[in-house]
Amino acid sequence: MHYPYTLPELPYDFESLEPYISTLQLNLHYKKHHLAYVENLNKTLENEPSLHNVRLEDILKDLSTVPQSIRQQVINFGGGVYNHAFFWRCLHPSDTYRPSDAFAQAAIAQFGSIEQFKELFSKHANAVFGSGWTWLVLDEKKELKIVNTANQGCPLSEGLFPILCLDLWEHAYYMQYQNRRIEYIEQWWNVVNWHFVQQRYELGMHR
Ligand code: MN
């Protein structure tokens, strides 16, 4: 994706992640919060034609190409656009997908078991203070790693390849879970798109 940015289409219906992510919660998150990042990023880049044909992914990978006067806005709004588009793809209404094959083997080798991976990921998510994200990434050695980013920080900017993410901003869950973030994190596992995780892992290993 590149300028001008738009909201990506969701690959499922708004009500299809119920009861784990409510229709109202998803609507607000997508149509209000994600849209605001899209609009702000477009405004930020409006007078920067040199970045209009550069993919957002490439901008975030090398922020030194962004003029200093708008760099922080690109980190905030560009990260917001990329991170949310990625997050929607990490979700799926079906619980029929199970981690399998190459990804599962790598996760078991790295974390001990899929259960232990999920526990460690949730532990990172619980440790986010303020607004931020938890990510499963491949590092430069192509090893699986769990990292947190603050605000709209994107792992691409740290040379990491994203595989799975969880939005821990209050706007992601507050309408439904209020202060019970731990419950949001636990319930979120019910709508993880393992098929997408597997695809990203393969892509990251063969890039
Ligand atoms: Mn969000």
PDB file of C-alpha atoms and ligand atoms in Angstrom:
ATOM      1  CA  MET A   1       0.000   0.000   0.000  1.00  0.00           C
ATOM      2  CA  HIS A   2       1.109   3.537  -0.693  1.00  0.00           C
ATOM      3  CA  TYR A   3      -0.215   7.114  -0.823  1.00  0.00           C
ATOM      4  CA  PRO A   4      -3.092   7.959  -0.864  1.00  0.00           C
ATOM      5  CA  TYR A   5      -3.933   5.472   1.855  1.00  0.00           C
ATOM      6  CA  THR A   6      -7.379   3.971   2.357  1.00  0.00           C
ATOM      7  CA  LEU A   7      -8.957   1.579   4.836  1.00  0.00           C
ATOM      8  CA  PRO A   8      -8.265  -1.988   3.710  1.00  0.00           C
ATOM      9  CA  GLU A   9     -11.294  -4.234   3.367  1.00  0.00           C
ATOM     10  CA  LEU A  10     -11.830  -6.590   6.280  1.00  0.00           C
ATOM     11  CA  PRO A  11     -11.729 -10.242   5.201  1.00  0.00           C
ATOM     12  CA  TYR A  12     -14.693 -11.035   7.511  1.00  0.00           C
ATOM     13  CA  ASP A  13     -17.950  -9.488   8.738  1.00  0.00           C
ATOM     14  CA  PHE A  14     -18.019  -7.094  11.666  1.00  0.00           C
ATOM     15  CA  GLU A  15     -20.087  -9.467  13.765  1.00  0.00           C
ATOM     16  CA  SER A  16     -18.066 -12.555  12.943  1.00  0.00           C
ATOM     17  CA  LEU A  17     -15.500 -12.206  15.742  1.00  0.00           C
ATOM     18  CA  GLU A  18     -18.215 -12.307  18.404  1.00  0.00           C
ATOM     19  CA  PRO A  19     -18.182 -12.949  21.288  1.00  0.00           C
ATOM     20  CA  TYR A  20     -14.418 -12.495  21.603  1.00  0.00           C
ATOM     21  CA  ILE A  21     -14.334  -9.124  19.845  1.00  0.00           C
ATOM     22  CA  SER A  22     -17.725  -7.498  19.812  1.00  0.00           C
ATOM     23  CA  THR A  23     -19.305  -5.931  16.735  1.00  0.00           C
ATOM     24  CA  LEU A  24     -19.363  -2.520  18.391  1.00  0.00           C
ATOM     25  CA  GLN A  25     -15.750  -2.796  19.524  1.00  0.00           C
ATOM     26  CA  LEU A  26     -14.553  -3.821  16.052  1.00  0.00           C
ATOM     27  CA  ASN A  27     -16.631  -1.135  14.333  1.00  0.00           C
ATOM     28  CA  LEU A  28     -15.202   1.654  16.459  1.00  0.00           C
ATOM     29  CA  HIS A  29     -11.671   0.373  16.245  1.00  0.00           C
ATOM     30  CA  TYR A  30     -11.743   0.017  12.483  1.00  0.00           C
ATOM     31  CA  LYS A  31     -14.045   2.821  11.312  1.00  0.00           C
ATOM     32  CA  LYS A  32     -12.905   5.473  13.782  1.00  0.00           C
ATOM     33  CA  HIS A  33      -9.415   4.721  15.058  1.00  0.00           C
ATOM     34  CA  HIS A  34      -7.882   3.045  12.023  1.00  0.00           C
ATOM     35  CA  LEU A  35      -9.526   5.597   9.731  1.00  0.00           C
ATOM     36  CA  ALA A  36      -8.042   8.459  11.759  1.00  0.00           C
ATOM     37  CA  TYR A  37      -4.535   7.060  11.197  1.00  0.00           C
ATOM     38  CA  VAL A  38      -5.240   6.790   7.462  1.00  0.00           C
ATOM     39  CA  GLU A  39      -6.462  10.380   7.239  1.00  0.00           C
ATOM     40  CA  ASN A  40      -3.617  11.759   9.332  1.00  0.00           C
ATOM     41  CA  LEU A  41      -0.997   9.888   7.322  1.00  0.00           C
ATOM     42  CA  ASN A  42      -2.442  11.241   4.063  1.00  0.00           C
ATOM     43  CA  LYS A  43      -2.367  14.751   5.481  1.00  0.00           C
ATOM     44  CA  THR A  44       1.213  14.279   6.673  1.00  0.00           C
ATOM     45  CA  LEU A  45       2.403  13.089   3.249  1.00  0.00           C
ATOM     46  CA  GLU A  46       0.306  15.461   1.164  1.00  0.00           C
ATOM     47  CA  ASN A  47       3.213  17.797   0.407  1.00  0.00           C
ATOM     48  CA  GLU A  48       5.879  15.100   0.260  1.00  0.00           C
ATOM     49  CA  PRO A  49       5.598  13.729  -3.307  1.00  0.00           C
ATOM     50  CA  SER A  50       8.924  11.896  -3.010  1.00  0.00           C
ATOM     51  CA  LEU A  51       7.183   9.415  -0.686  1.00  0.00           C
ATOM     52  CA  HIS A  52       3.952   9.029  -2.659  1.00  0.00           C
ATOM     53  CA  ASN A  53       5.045   6.014  -4.650  1.00  0.00           C
ATOM     54  CA  VAL A  54       7.045   4.354  -1.909  1.00  0.00           C
ATOM     55  CA  ARG A  55       5.330   1.433  -0.197  1.00  0.00           C
ATOM     56  CA  LEU A  56       4.507   2.131   3.454  1.00  0.00           C
ATOM     57  CA  GLU A  57       6.442  -0.983   4.394  1.00  0.00           C
ATOM     58  CA  ASP A  58       9.577   0.445   2.781  1.00  0.00           C
ATOM     59  CA  ILE A  59       9.084   3.853   4.395  1.00  0.00           C
ATOM     60  CA  LEU A  60       8.849   2.235   7.834  1.00  0.00           C
ATOM     61  CA  LYS A  61      11.853   0.006   7.145  1.00  0.00           C
ATOM     62  CA  ASP A  62      14.048   3.032   6.472  1.00  0.00           C
ATOM     63  CA  LEU A  63      12.797   6.084   8.312  1.00  0.00           C
ATOM     64  CA  SER A  64      15.951   7.989   7.354  1.00  0.00           C
ATOM     65  CA  THR A  65      14.324   8.607   3.944  1.00  0.00           C
ATOM     66  CA  VAL A  66      11.602  10.632   5.699  1.00  0.00           C
ATOM     67  CA  PRO A  67      12.311  14.357   6.199  1.00  0.00           C
ATOM     68  CA  GLN A  68      12.962  15.067   9.861  1.00  0.00           C
ATOM     69  CA  SER A  69      10.128  17.630   9.982  1.00  0.00           C
ATOM     70  CA  ILE A  70       7.501  14.900   9.466  1.00  0.00           C
ATOM     71  CA  ARG A  71       9.359  11.820  10.731  1.00  0.00           C
ATOM     72  CA  GLN A  72       7.572  11.540  14.069  1.00  0.00           C
ATOM     73  CA  GLN A  73       4.174  11.882  12.370  1.00  0.00           C
ATOM     74  CA  VAL A  74       5.124   9.140   9.916  1.00  0.00           C
ATOM     75  CA  ILE A  75       6.173   6.917  12.845  1.00  0.00           C
ATOM     76  CA  ASN A  76       2.849   7.612  14.600  1.00  0.00           C
ATOM     77  CA  PHE A  77       0.386   7.633  11.702  1.00  0.00           C
ATOM     78  CA  GLY A  78       2.281   5.368   9.286  1.00  0.00           C
ATOM     79  CA  GLY A  79       2.832   2.878  12.079  1.00  0.00           C
ATOM     80  CA  GLY A  80      -0.856   3.167  12.948  1.00  0.00           C
ATOM     81  CA  VAL A  81      -1.875   2.419   9.355  1.00  0.00           C
ATOM     82  CA  TYR A  82       0.508  -0.513   8.905  1.00  0.00           C
ATOM     83  CA  ASN A  83      -0.021  -2.029  12.367  1.00  0.00           C
ATOM     84  CA  HIS A  84      -3.815  -1.976  12.129  1.00  0.00           C
ATOM     85  CA  ALA A  85      -3.904  -3.376   8.597  1.00  0.00           C
ATOM     86  CA  PHE A  86      -1.633  -6.162   9.868  1.00  0.00           C
ATOM     87  CA  PHE A  87      -3.720  -6.726  12.989  1.00  0.00           C
ATOM     88  CA  TRP A  88      -6.955  -7.281  11.013  1.00  0.00           C
ATOM     89  CA  ARG A  89      -5.211  -9.979   9.009  1.00  0.00           C
ATOM     90  CA  CYS A  90      -4.133 -11.717  12.223  1.00  0.00           C
ATOM     91  CA  LEU A  91      -7.784 -12.288  13.110  1.00  0.00           C
ATOM     92  CA  HIS A  92     -10.224 -14.867  11.830  1.00  0.00           C
ATOM     93  CA  PRO A  93     -13.674 -15.950  12.971  1.00  0.00           C
ATOM     94  CA  SER A  94     -12.998 -19.628  12.458  1.00  0.00           C
ATOM     95  CA  ASP A  95     -11.412 -21.691  15.197  1.00  0.00           C
ATOM     96  CA  THR A  96     -10.712 -24.553  12.865  1.00  0.00           C
ATOM     97  CA  TYR A  97      -7.171 -23.420  12.043  1.00  0.00           C
ATOM     98  CA  ARG A  98      -4.467 -24.981  14.156  1.00  0.00           C
ATOM     99  CA  PRO A  99      -0.793 -24.113  14.148  1.00  0.00           C
ATOM    100  CA  SER A 100       0.859 -26.650  11.932  1.00  0.00           C
ATOM    101  CA  ASP A 101       3.919 -27.612   9.963  1.00  0.00           C
ATOM    102  CA  ALA A 102       6.964 -25.392   9.741  1.00  0.00           C
ATOM    103  CA  PHE A 103       5.696 -22.633  11.998  1.00  0.00           C
ATOM    104  CA  ALA A 104       4.593 -25.018  14.745  1.00  0.00           C
ATOM    105  CA  GLN A 105       7.935 -26.837  14.612  1.00  0.00           C
ATOM    106  CA  ALA A 106       9.857 -23.569  14.859  1.00  0.00           C
ATOM    107  CA  ALA A 107       7.644 -22.290  17.699  1.00  0.00           C
ATOM    108  CA  ILE A 108       8.063 -25.546  19.620  1.00  0.00           C
ATOM    109  CA  ALA A 109      11.835 -25.446  19.085  1.00  0.00           C
ATOM    110  CA  GLN A 110      11.978 -21.834  20.286  1.00  0.00           C
ATOM    111  CA  PHE A 111       9.429 -21.777  23.106  1.00  0.00           C
ATOM    112  CA  GLY A 112       8.989 -25.431  24.166  1.00  0.00           C
ATOM    113  CA  SER A 113       5.401 -25.837  22.999  1.00  0.00           C
ATOM    114  CA  ILE A 114       2.592 -23.860  21.400  1.00  0.00           C
ATOM    115  CA  GLU A 115       1.050 -23.458  24.846  1.00  0.00           C
ATOM    116  CA  GLN A 116       4.302 -22.056  26.212  1.00  0.00           C
ATOM    117  CA  PHE A 117       4.542 -19.703  23.241  1.00  0.00           C
ATOM    118  CA  LYS A 118       1.039 -18.429  23.939  1.00  0.00           C
ATOM    119  CA  GLU A 119       1.824 -18.002  27.626  1.00  0.00           C
ATOM    120  CA  LEU A 120       4.987 -16.032  26.914  1.00  0.00           C
ATOM    121  CA  PHE A 121       3.226 -13.865  24.322  1.00  0.00           C
ATOM    122  CA  SER A 122       0.404 -13.136  26.787  1.00  0.00           C
ATOM    123  CA  LYS A 123       2.976 -12.314  29.455  1.00  0.00           C
ATOM    124  CA  HIS A 124       4.553  -9.737  27.125  1.00  0.00           C
ATOM    125  CA  ALA A 125       1.092  -8.351  26.331  1.00  0.00           C
ATOM    126  CA  ASN A 126       0.266  -8.030  30.026  1.00  0.00           C
ATOM    127  CA  ALA A 127       3.529  -6.172  30.548  1.00  0.00           C
ATOM    128  CA  VAL A 128       2.737  -3.403  28.029  1.00  0.00           C
ATOM    129  CA  PHE A 129       2.501  -0.191  30.026  1.00  0.00           C
ATOM    130  CA  GLY A 130       0.450   2.537  28.403  1.00  0.00           C
ATOM    131  CA  SER A 131      -0.309   2.146  24.702  1.00  0.00           C
ATOM    132  CA  GLY A 132       1.496  -0.373  22.558  1.00  0.00           C
ATOM    133  CA  TRP A 133       1.618  -3.710  20.806  1.00  0.00           C
ATOM    134  CA  THR A 134       2.946  -7.208  21.309  1.00  0.00           C
ATOM    135  CA  TRP A 135       4.470  -8.918  18.262  1.00  0.00           C
ATOM    136  CA  LEU A 136       5.775 -12.269  17.207  1.00  0.00           C
ATOM    137  CA  VAL A 137       8.583 -11.543  14.754  1.00  0.00           C
ATOM    138  CA  LEU A 138      11.479 -13.149  12.958  1.00  0.00           C
ATOM    139  CA  ASP A 139      14.729 -11.427  13.841  1.00  0.00           C
ATOM    140  CA  GLU A 140      17.716 -10.901  11.537  1.00  0.00           C
ATOM    141  CA  LYS A 141      18.869 -14.484  12.294  1.00  0.00           C
ATOM    142  CA  LYS A 142      15.405 -15.735  11.266  1.00  0.00           C
ATOM    143  CA  GLU A 143      14.626 -16.750  14.815  1.00  0.00           C
ATOM    144  CA  LEU A 144      11.192 -16.346  16.374  1.00  0.00           C
ATOM    145  CA  LYS A 145      11.083 -13.660  19.002  1.00  0.00           C
ATOM    146  CA  ILE A 146       8.392 -11.853  21.005  1.00  0.00           C
ATOM    147  CA  VAL A 147       8.763  -8.082  21.293  1.00  0.00           C
ATOM    148  CA  ASN A 148       6.673  -5.133  22.436  1.00  0.00           C
ATOM    149  CA  THR A 149       6.517  -1.786  20.677  1.00  0.00           C
ATOM    150  CA  ALA A 150       5.348   1.417  22.335  1.00  0.00           C
ATOM    151  CA  ASN A 151       2.628   3.648  20.854  1.00  0.00           C
ATOM    152  CA  GLN A 152       2.504   2.894  17.081  1.00  0.00           C
ATOM    153  CA  GLY A 153       6.082   1.667  16.852  1.00  0.00           C
ATOM    154  CA  CYS A 154       6.476  -0.863  14.054  1.00  0.00           C
ATOM    155  CA  PRO A 155       8.899  -3.821  14.168  1.00  0.00           C
ATOM    156  CA  LEU A 156       9.808  -3.147  10.515  1.00  0.00           C
ATOM    157  CA  SER A 157      11.689  -0.066  11.735  1.00  0.00           C
ATOM    158  CA  GLU A 158      13.830  -2.318  13.940  1.00  0.00           C
ATOM    159  CA  GLY A 159      14.727  -4.721  11.138  1.00  0.00           C
ATOM    160  CA  LEU A 160      12.224  -7.313  12.356  1.00  0.00           C
ATOM    161  CA  PHE A 161       9.730  -9.272  10.249  1.00  0.00           C
ATOM    162  CA  PRO A 162       6.200  -9.273  11.757  1.00  0.00           C
ATOM    163  CA  ILE A 163       4.284 -12.546  11.985  1.00  0.00           C
ATOM    164  CA  LEU A 164       1.531 -11.894  14.541  1.00  0.00           C
ATOM    165  CA  CYS A 165       0.463  -8.886  16.575  1.00  0.00           C
ATOM    166  CA  LEU A 166      -1.905  -7.856  19.315  1.00  0.00           C
ATOM    167  CA  ASP A 167      -3.161  -4.293  19.714  1.00  0.00           C
ATOM    168  CA  LEU A 168      -2.995  -3.296  23.392  1.00  0.00           C
ATOM    169  CA  TRP A 169      -4.215   0.283  23.100  1.00  0.00           C
ATOM    170  CA  GLU A 170      -7.252   0.833  25.314  1.00  0.00           C
ATOM    171  CA  HIS A 171      -9.226   1.744  22.186  1.00  0.00           C
ATOM    172  CA  ALA A 172      -8.804  -1.895  21.056  1.00  0.00           C
ATOM    173  CA  TYR A 173     -10.778  -3.392  23.935  1.00  0.00           C
ATOM    174  CA  TYR A 174     -12.176  -0.777  26.325  1.00  0.00           C
ATOM    175  CA  MET A 175     -15.682  -0.641  24.846  1.00  0.00           C
ATOM    176  CA  GLN A 176     -16.060  -4.360  25.512  1.00  0.00           C
ATOM    177  CA  TYR A 177     -13.670  -5.345  28.292  1.00  0.00           C
ATOM    178  CA  GLN A 178     -13.293  -2.001  30.141  1.00  0.00           C
ATOM    179  CA  ASN A 179     -10.338  -2.361  32.526  1.00  0.00           C
ATOM    180  CA  ARG A 180     -10.113  -6.155  32.095  1.00  0.00           C
ATOM    181  CA  ARG A 181      -7.226  -6.163  29.640  1.00  0.00           C
ATOM    182  CA  ILE A 182      -6.073  -9.572  30.825  1.00  0.00           C
ATOM    183  CA  GLU A 183      -9.429 -11.021  29.768  1.00  0.00           C
ATOM    184  CA  TYR A 184      -9.147  -9.357  26.336  1.00  0.00           C
ATOM    185  CA  ILE A 185      -5.709 -10.923  25.883  1.00  0.00           C
ATOM    186  CA  GLU A 186      -6.980 -14.375  26.866  1.00  0.00           C
ATOM    187  CA  GLN A 187     -10.088 -14.200  24.656  1.00  0.00           C
ATOM    188  CA  TRP A 188      -8.136 -12.851  21.687  1.00  0.00           C
ATOM    189  CA  TRP A 189      -6.448 -16.235  21.216  1.00  0.00           C
ATOM    190  CA  ASN A 190      -9.850 -17.586  20.107  1.00  0.00           C
ATOM    191  CA  VAL A 191      -9.764 -15.463  16.957  1.00  0.00           C
ATOM    192  CA  VAL A 192      -6.116 -15.745  15.951  1.00  0.00           C
ATOM    193  CA  ASN A 193      -5.713 -16.581  12.284  1.00  0.00           C
ATOM    194  CA  TRP A 194      -3.125 -19.363  12.500  1.00  0.00           C
ATOM    195  CA  HIS A 195      -3.279 -19.832   8.779  1.00  0.00           C
ATOM    196  CA  PHE A 196      -2.025 -16.258   8.344  1.00  0.00           C
ATOM    197  CA  VAL A 197       0.665 -16.823  10.998  1.00  0.00           C
ATOM    198  CA  GLN A 198       1.867 -19.875   9.103  1.00  0.00           C
ATOM    199  CA  GLN A 199       1.900 -17.915   5.815  1.00  0.00           C
ATOM    200  CA  ARG A 200       3.862 -15.031   7.320  1.00  0.00           C
ATOM    201  CA  TYR A 201       6.364 -17.454   8.834  1.00  0.00           C
ATOM    202  CA  GLU A 202       6.985 -19.096   5.453  1.00  0.00           C
ATOM    203  CA  LEU A 203       7.269 -15.702   3.785  1.00  0.00           C
ATOM    204  CA  GLY A 204       9.702 -14.456   6.422  1.00  0.00           C
ATOM    205  CA  MET A 205      11.882 -17.561   6.175  1.00  0.00           C
ATOM    206  CA  HIS A 206      12.078 -17.393   2.372  1.00  0.00           C
ATOM    207  CA  ARG A 207      12.415 -13.665   1.877  1.00  0.00           C
TER     208      ARG A 207
HETATM  209 MN    MN B   1      -5.786   0.090  17.543  1.00  0.00          MN
END
